[in-house]
PDB file of C-alpha atoms in Angstrom:
ATOM      1  CA  MET A 292      -0.100   0.144  -0.038  1.00 70.00           C
ATOM      2  CA  THR A 293       1.285   3.382  -0.809  1.00 87.00           C
ATOM      3  CA  THR A 294       1.208   6.096   1.846  1.00 95.00           C
ATOM      4  CA  HIS A 295       0.660   9.485   0.614  1.00 98.00           C
ATOM      5  CA  ALA A 296       2.454  12.693   2.389  1.00 98.00           C
ATOM      6  CA  LYS A 297       1.183  16.047   2.926  1.00 98.00           C
ATOM      7  CA  ILE A 298       3.523  18.772   3.840  1.00 98.00           C
ATOM      8  CA  CYS A 299       1.397  21.443   5.510  1.00 97.00           C
ATOM      9  CA  GLY A 300       1.952  25.046   6.577  1.00 96.00           C
ATOM     10  CA  LEU A 301       4.190  26.105   3.628  1.00 97.00           C
ATOM     11  CA  SER A 302       5.039  29.741   3.178  1.00 96.00           C
ATOM     12  CA  GLU A 303       8.260  30.062   1.069  1.00 96.00           C
ATOM     13  CA  PRO A 304       8.968  29.013  -2.441  1.00 97.00           C
ATOM     14  CA  ALA A 305      12.311  27.144  -1.431  1.00 97.00           C
ATOM     15  CA  THR A 306      10.520  24.893   1.041  1.00 98.00           C
ATOM     16  CA  LEU A 307       7.501  24.320  -1.200  1.00 97.00           C
ATOM     17  CA  ASP A 308       9.921  23.368  -3.800  1.00 97.00           C
ATOM     18  CA  ALA A 309      11.592  20.896  -1.698  1.00 97.00           C
ATOM     19  CA  ALA A 310       8.140  19.211  -0.635  1.00 98.00           C
ATOM     20  CA  VAL A 311       7.277  18.926  -4.224  1.00 97.00           C
ATOM     21  CA  ARG A 312      10.699  17.601  -5.302  1.00 96.00           C
ATOM     22  CA  GLY A 313      10.791  15.182  -2.498  1.00 97.00           C
ATOM     23  CA  GLY A 314       7.389  13.566  -3.713  1.00 97.00           C
ATOM     24  CA  ALA A 315       4.811  14.978  -1.412  1.00 98.00           C
ATOM     25  CA  SER A 316       1.406  14.210  -2.758  1.00 98.00           C
ATOM     26  CA  TYR A 317      -0.031  17.289  -1.149  1.00 98.00           C
ATOM     27  CA  VAL A 318       1.051  20.736   0.014  1.00 98.00           C
ATOM     28  CA  GLY A 319      -0.778  22.736   2.442  1.00 97.00           C
ATOM     29  CA  PHE A 320      -1.393  26.467   3.198  1.00 97.00           C
ATOM     30  CA  VAL A 321      -2.736  27.862   6.316  1.00 97.00           C
ATOM     31  CA  PHE A 322      -5.421  30.525   6.320  1.00 97.00           C
ATOM     32  CA  PHE A 323      -5.658  31.272  10.087  1.00 94.00           C
ATOM     33  CA  SER A 324      -4.408  34.517  11.475  1.00 91.00           C
ATOM     34  CA  LYS A 325      -3.300  33.123  14.943  1.00 91.00           C
ATOM     35  CA  SER A 326      -1.076  30.536  13.232  1.00 92.00           C
ATOM     36  CA  PRO A 327       2.624  31.406  12.638  1.00 93.00           C
ATOM     37  CA  ARG A 328       2.058  29.636   9.333  1.00 95.00           C
ATOM     38  CA  ASN A 329      -0.689  31.985   8.091  1.00 95.00           C
ATOM     39  CA  VAL A 330      -0.472  33.070   4.525  1.00 96.00           C
ATOM     40  CA  THR A 331      -2.579  35.411   2.575  1.00 93.00           C
ATOM     41  CA  GLY A 332      -4.549  34.318  -0.522  1.00 90.00           C
ATOM     42  CA  GLU A 333      -2.090  36.507  -2.605  1.00 92.00           C
ATOM     43  CA  GLN A 334       1.040  34.483  -1.090  1.00 94.00           C
ATOM     44  CA  ALA A 335      -0.786  31.128  -1.580  1.00 93.00           C
ATOM     45  CA  ALA A 336      -1.580  32.171  -5.234  1.00 94.00           C
ATOM     46  CA  MET A 337       2.109  32.864  -5.829  1.00 95.00           C
ATOM     47  CA  LEU A 338       3.193  29.651  -4.077  1.00 95.00           C
ATOM     48  CA  ALA A 339       0.325  27.417  -5.876  1.00 94.00           C
ATOM     49  CA  SER A 340       1.637  28.726  -9.205  1.00 94.00           C
ATOM     50  CA  ARG A 341       4.938  26.871  -8.561  1.00 94.00           C
ATOM     51  CA  VAL A 342       3.100  23.515  -7.998  1.00 95.00           C
ATOM     52  CA  ALA A 343       2.659  20.982 -10.666  1.00 92.00           C
ATOM     53  CA  ASP A 344      -0.867  19.676 -11.502  1.00 92.00           C
ATOM     54  CA  HIS A 345      -0.425  16.164 -10.030  1.00 94.00           C
ATOM     55  CA  VAL A 346       0.160  17.699  -6.479  1.00 97.00           C
ATOM     56  CA  GLY A 347      -2.717  18.352  -4.459  1.00 98.00           C
ATOM     57  CA  ARG A 348      -3.125  22.083  -2.948  1.00 98.00           C
ATOM     58  CA  VAL A 349      -4.954  21.926   0.406  1.00 98.00           C
ATOM     59  CA  GLY A 350      -6.157  24.996   2.177  1.00 98.00           C
ATOM     60  CA  VAL A 351      -6.527  24.799   5.894  1.00 97.00           C
ATOM     61  CA  PHE A 352      -9.215  26.904   7.516  1.00 98.00           C
ATOM     62  CA  VAL A 353     -10.735  27.209  10.918  1.00 96.00           C
ATOM     63  CA  ASP A 354     -14.371  27.914  11.100  1.00 97.00           C
ATOM     64  CA  PRO A 355     -14.426  30.084   7.855  1.00 96.00           C
ATOM     65  CA  ASP A 356     -17.249  32.153   6.389  1.00 96.00           C
ATOM     66  CA  ASP A 357     -18.275  31.531   3.075  1.00 97.00           C
ATOM     67  CA  ALA A 358     -16.658  34.440   1.508  1.00 96.00           C
ATOM     68  CA  GLN A 359     -13.302  33.532   2.954  1.00 95.00           C
ATOM     69  CA  VAL A 360     -13.175  29.871   1.762  1.00 97.00           C
ATOM     70  CA  LYS A 361     -14.581  30.697  -1.800  1.00 96.00           C
ATOM     71  CA  GLU A 362     -12.477  33.515  -2.610  1.00 95.00           C
ATOM     72  CA  THR A 363      -9.316  31.866  -1.116  1.00 95.00           C
ATOM     73  CA  ALA A 364      -9.983  28.692  -2.811  1.00 96.00           C
ATOM     74  CA  ALA A 365     -10.256  30.360  -6.324  1.00 95.00           C
ATOM     75  CA  ALA A 366      -7.156  32.530  -5.626  1.00 92.00           C
ATOM     76  CA  ALA A 367      -4.900  29.719  -4.550  1.00 93.00           C
ATOM     77  CA  ARG A 368      -6.289  27.251  -7.097  1.00 94.00           C
ATOM     78  CA  LEU A 369      -6.941  25.008  -4.171  1.00 97.00           C
ATOM     79  CA  THR A 370      -7.734  21.318  -4.901  1.00 97.00           C
ATOM     80  CA  ALA A 371      -9.203  20.532  -1.242  1.00 98.00           C
ATOM     81  CA  ILE A 372     -10.380  22.293   1.870  1.00 98.00           C
ATOM     82  CA  GLN A 373      -9.152  21.236   5.163  1.00 98.00           C
ATOM     83  CA  LEU A 374     -11.425  22.283   8.196  1.00 98.00           C
ATOM     84  CA  HIS A 375      -9.774  22.330  11.366  1.00 94.00           C
ATOM     85  CA  GLY A 376     -12.153  24.011  13.445  1.00 94.00           C
ATOM     86  CA  ASP A 377     -15.728  23.121  15.186  1.00 94.00           C
ATOM     87  CA  GLU A 378     -17.570  22.624  11.951  1.00 97.00           C
ATOM     88  CA  SER A 379     -20.501  20.337  12.024  1.00 98.00           C
ATOM     89  CA  PRO A 380     -21.150  17.671   9.576  1.00 98.00           C
ATOM     90  CA  ALA A 381     -23.782  19.971   7.887  1.00 98.00           C
ATOM     91  CA  ARG A 382     -21.294  22.961   7.744  1.00 98.00           C
ATOM     92  CA  VAL A 383     -18.786  20.546   6.116  1.00 98.00           C
ATOM     93  CA  ALA A 384     -21.470  19.537   3.524  1.00 98.00           C
ATOM     94  CA  ALA A 385     -22.243  23.270   2.887  1.00 98.00           C
ATOM     95  CA  ILE A 386     -18.679  24.147   2.223  1.00 98.00           C
ATOM     96  CA  LYS A 387     -18.292  21.314  -0.239  1.00 98.00           C
ATOM     97  CA  ALA A 388     -21.248  22.281  -2.049  1.00 98.00           C
ATOM     98  CA  LEU A 389     -20.086  25.962  -1.926  1.00 97.00           C
ATOM     99  CA  THR A 390     -16.505  25.155  -3.389  1.00 97.00           C
ATOM    100  CA  GLY A 391     -17.104  21.905  -5.350  1.00 97.00           C
ATOM    101  CA  LEU A 392     -13.873  20.717  -3.799  1.00 98.00           C
ATOM    102  CA  ASP A 393     -12.970  17.856  -1.744  1.00 98.00           C
ATOM    103  CA  VAL A 394     -13.325  18.721   1.987  1.00 99.00           C
ATOM    104  CA  TRP A 395     -11.188  17.058   4.668  1.00 99.00           C
ATOM    105  CA  LYS A 396     -12.183  17.308   8.339  1.00 98.00           C
ATOM    106  CA  ALA A 397      -9.563  17.332  11.035  1.00 97.00           C
ATOM    107  CA  VAL A 398     -10.703  15.399  13.932  1.00 96.00           C
ATOM    108  CA  PRO A 399      -9.037  15.980  17.381  1.00 94.00           C
ATOM    109  CA  VAL A 400      -8.351  12.625  19.116  1.00 95.00           C
ATOM    110  CA  ARG A 401      -7.615  11.755  22.752  1.00 93.00           C
ATOM    111  CA  THR A 402      -9.710   8.757  23.178  1.00 94.00           C
ATOM    112  CA  ALA A 403     -11.491   5.897  21.029  1.00 94.00           C
ATOM    113  CA  ALA A 404     -14.582   7.692  21.453  1.00 95.00           C
ATOM    114  CA  ASP A 405     -13.360  10.605  19.551  1.00 95.00           C
ATOM    115  CA  ILE A 406     -12.524   8.164  16.492  1.00 95.00           C
ATOM    116  CA  ALA A 407     -16.053   6.671  16.747  1.00 94.00           C
ATOM    117  CA  ASP A 408     -17.797  10.026  16.815  1.00 94.00           C
ATOM    118  CA  ALA A 409     -15.965  11.000  13.655  1.00 95.00           C
ATOM    119  CA  ARG A 410     -18.229   8.613  11.563  1.00 94.00           C
ATOM    120  CA  ALA A 411     -20.988  11.426  11.914  1.00 96.00           C
ATOM    121  CA  TYR A 412     -19.137  13.191   8.982  1.00 97.00           C
ATOM    122  CA  ALA A 413     -19.613  10.271   6.588  1.00 95.00           C
ATOM    123  CA  GLY A 414     -21.553  11.556   3.650  1.00 94.00           C
ATOM    124  CA  ALA A 415     -20.281  15.245   4.245  1.00 97.00           C
ATOM    125  CA  ALA A 416     -16.546  15.015   4.324  1.00 98.00           C
ATOM    126  CA  ASP A 417     -14.357  13.332   1.707  1.00 98.00           C
ATOM    127  CA  LEU A 418     -11.572  12.492   4.164  1.00 98.00           C
ATOM    128  CA  LEU A 419     -10.890  12.433   8.051  1.00 98.00           C
ATOM    129  CA  LEU A 420      -7.582  13.556   9.259  1.00 97.00           C
ATOM    130  CA  PHE A 421      -7.126  12.384  12.741  1.00 97.00           C
ATOM    131  CA  ASP A 422      -5.090  14.909  14.898  1.00 95.00           C
ATOM    132  CA  ALA A 423      -3.964  14.980  18.530  1.00 91.00           C
ATOM    133  CA  LYS A 424      -6.525  17.004  20.692  1.00 86.00           C
ATOM    134  CA  PRO A 425      -4.866  20.283  21.721  1.00 74.00           C
ATOM    135  CA  PRO A 426      -4.702  21.201  25.480  1.00 64.00           C
ATOM    136  CA  LYS A 427      -7.806  23.308  26.737  1.00 66.00           C
ATOM    137  CA  GLY A 428      -7.335  26.848  26.006  1.00 56.00           C
ATOM    138  CA  ALA A 429      -4.844  26.340  23.272  1.00 53.00           C
ATOM    139  CA  ASP A 430      -4.803  29.089  20.707  1.00 56.00           C
ATOM    140  CA  LEU A 431      -4.226  26.784  17.660  1.00 57.00           C
ATOM    141  CA  PRO A 432      -6.126  23.655  16.903  1.00 57.00           C
ATOM    142  CA  GLY A 433      -3.144  21.920  15.266  1.00 53.00           C
ATOM    143  CA  GLY A 434       0.353  22.235  14.447  1.00 54.00           C
ATOM    144  CA  LEU A 435       1.486  21.799  18.158  1.00 60.00           C
ATOM    145  CA  GLY A 436       3.742  18.786  17.709  1.00 66.00           C
ATOM    146  CA  LEU A 437       1.314  16.739  19.858  1.00 78.00           C
ATOM    147  CA  ARG A 438       0.713  12.959  19.050  1.00 89.00           C
ATOM    148  CA  PHE A 439      -2.187  10.774  20.156  1.00 93.00           C
ATOM    149  CA  ASP A 440      -1.938   7.054  20.802  1.00 94.00           C
ATOM    150  CA  TRP A 441      -1.837   5.573  17.129  1.00 95.00           C
ATOM    151  CA  ARG A 442      -2.956   2.113  18.450  1.00 95.00           C
ATOM    152  CA  LEU A 443      -6.482   3.635  18.640  1.00 95.00           C
ATOM    153  CA  LEU A 444      -6.509   3.253  14.879  1.00 95.00           C
ATOM    154  CA  SER A 445      -4.952  -0.021  14.712  1.00 91.00           C
ATOM    155  CA  GLY A 446      -7.538  -2.249  12.400  1.00 89.00           C
ATOM    156  CA  TYR A 447      -9.732   0.856  12.004  1.00 91.00           C
ATOM    157  CA  ARG A 448     -12.177   0.602   9.104  1.00 87.00           C
ATOM    158  CA  ALA A 449     -13.699   3.822   8.189  1.00 83.00           C
ATOM    159  CA  PRO A 450     -16.657   4.753   6.048  1.00 85.00           C
ATOM    160  CA  LEU A 451     -14.369   7.142   3.993  1.00 92.00           C
ATOM    161  CA  ARG A 452     -10.869   7.796   3.438  1.00 95.00           C
ATOM    162  CA  TRP A 453      -8.696   9.101   6.518  1.00 97.00           C
ATOM    163  CA  GLY A 454      -5.186   9.916   7.503  1.00 97.00           C
ATOM    164  CA  VAL A 455      -3.062  10.809  10.469  1.00 98.00           C
ATOM    165  CA  SER A 456      -1.634  14.038  11.632  1.00 96.00           C
ATOM    166  CA  GLY A 457      -0.147  15.313  15.119  1.00 93.00           C
ATOM    167  CA  GLY A 458       3.445  15.035  16.243  1.00 93.00           C
ATOM    168  CA  LEU A 459       4.809  13.230  13.138  1.00 96.00           C
ATOM    169  CA  ASP A 460       8.471  13.542  12.031  1.00 97.00           C
ATOM    170  CA  ALA A 461      11.035  11.792  10.147  1.00 98.00           C
ATOM    171  CA  ALA A 462      11.934   9.608  13.030  1.00 97.00           C
ATOM    172  CA  ASN A 463       8.638   8.311  14.125  1.00 97.00           C
ATOM    173  CA  VAL A 464       6.476   8.369  10.810  1.00 98.00           C
ATOM    174  CA  ARG A 465       7.464   4.782   9.723  1.00 97.00           C
ATOM    175  CA  GLU A 466       6.150   3.557  13.151  1.00 96.00           C
ATOM    176  CA  ALA A 467       2.881   5.595  12.753  1.00 97.00           C
ATOM    177  CA  ILE A 468       2.303   4.049   9.380  1.00 97.00           C
ATOM    178  CA  GLY A 469       3.079   0.645  10.618  1.00 96.00           C
ATOM    179  CA  VAL A 470       0.625   0.933  13.535  1.00 96.00           C
ATOM    180  CA  THR A 471      -2.228   2.424  11.728  1.00 96.00           C
ATOM    181  CA  ALA A 472      -1.916   1.392   8.150  1.00 95.00           C
ATOM    182  CA  THR A 473      -2.833   4.786   7.091  1.00 96.00           C
ATOM    183  CA  GLY A 474      -2.970   5.810   3.496  1.00 96.00           C
ATOM    184  CA  LEU A 475      -2.061   9.520   4.369  1.00 98.00           C
ATOM    185  CA  VAL A 476       0.202  11.209   6.832  1.00 98.00           C
ATOM    186  CA  ASP A 477       0.393  14.946   7.446  1.00 98.00           C
ATOM    187  CA  VAL A 478       3.257  16.833   8.960  1.00 97.00           C
ATOM    188  CA  SER A 479       3.828  20.575   9.728  1.00 95.00           C
ATOM    189  CA  SER A 480       5.769  21.265  13.008  1.00 93.00           C
ATOM    190  CA  GLY A 481       7.705  18.136  12.528  1.00 95.00           C
ATOM    191  CA  VAL A 482       9.629  19.491   9.446  1.00 97.00           C
ATOM    192  CA  GLU A 483      10.192  22.874  11.042  1.00 96.00           C
ATOM    193  CA  ASP A 484      13.228  24.551  12.707  1.00 95.00           C
ATOM    194  CA  ARG A 485      10.945  26.811  14.984  1.00 94.00           C
ATOM    195  CA  PRO A 486       6.961  27.515  14.377  1.00 92.00           C
ATOM    196  CA  GLY A 487       6.302  28.716  10.918  1.00 92.00           C
ATOM    197  CA  VAL A 488       9.836  28.176   9.629  1.00 96.00           C
ATOM    198  CA  LYS A 489      10.105  25.010   7.465  1.00 97.00           C
ATOM    199  CA  SER A 490      13.488  23.208   7.081  1.00 98.00           C
ATOM    200  CA  MET A 491      14.259  21.793   3.669  1.00 98.00           C
ATOM    201  CA  ALA A 492      16.408  18.999   5.112  1.00 98.00           C
ATOM    202  CA  LYS A 493      13.710  17.920   7.460  1.00 98.00           C
ATOM    203  CA  ILE A 494      11.209  17.927   4.645  1.00 98.00           C
ATOM    204  CA  GLU A 495      13.405  15.704   2.712  1.00 98.00           C
ATOM    205  CA  ALA A 496      14.154  13.318   5.583  1.00 98.00           C
ATOM    206  CA  PHE A 497      10.482  13.078   6.399  1.00 98.00           C
ATOM    207  CA  LEU A 498       9.321  12.280   2.727  1.00 98.00           C
ATOM    208  CA  LYS A 499      12.115   9.655   2.523  1.00 98.00           C
ATOM    209  CA  ALA A 500      10.793   7.895   5.567  1.00 98.00           C
ATOM    210  CA  VAL A 501       7.427   7.747   4.188  1.00 98.00           C
ATOM    211  CA  SER A 502       8.764   6.293   0.927  1.00 96.00           C
ATOM    212  CA  LYS A 503      10.395   3.480   3.009  1.00 92.00           C
ATOM    213  CA  ALA A 504       7.462   2.720   5.223  1.00 84.00           C
TER     214      ALA A 504
END
């Protein structure tokens, strides 16, 4: 089974190019003002213009309004929308209808119940992205370098596609893939030198590790 990789929170041409060159299936742009990885629609459009059509361009939003998601998706030539807030299944379905794009729903995980509850998004989202649940009161819903117990996904069978995020890096991603048998891994802080500053070397190492899993 091939495991695809997404490098998220890209904001500079050099690291974007490194992700594409290294074989990332998806690149991610964050549109959330509180994030150190936040980019404008104009910045994302410039970056997206460097990406070959076979690489997916995913926009990450947190409880966006219709105008933000529609205008940004068009400007940045997005191929998928990732929702990382408190969006309900109905809201996810509405954004899919609005944009006509695949919609990924991030699911914060601490216990098996969190994974079971995610089935409510079947028929609304196209993909579930299981991420570590942030601490109470955290300013960011993701990109914190936290991981959850991957064994919760061992043998998991979902009604839709799914992936794993949260605390991944080159040193542990092969273990994560081995435990969960996921078809998608998503990394942000695990390929950074500091929050918001991606490392070309860490991106390369991560993608090499995924290819060998």
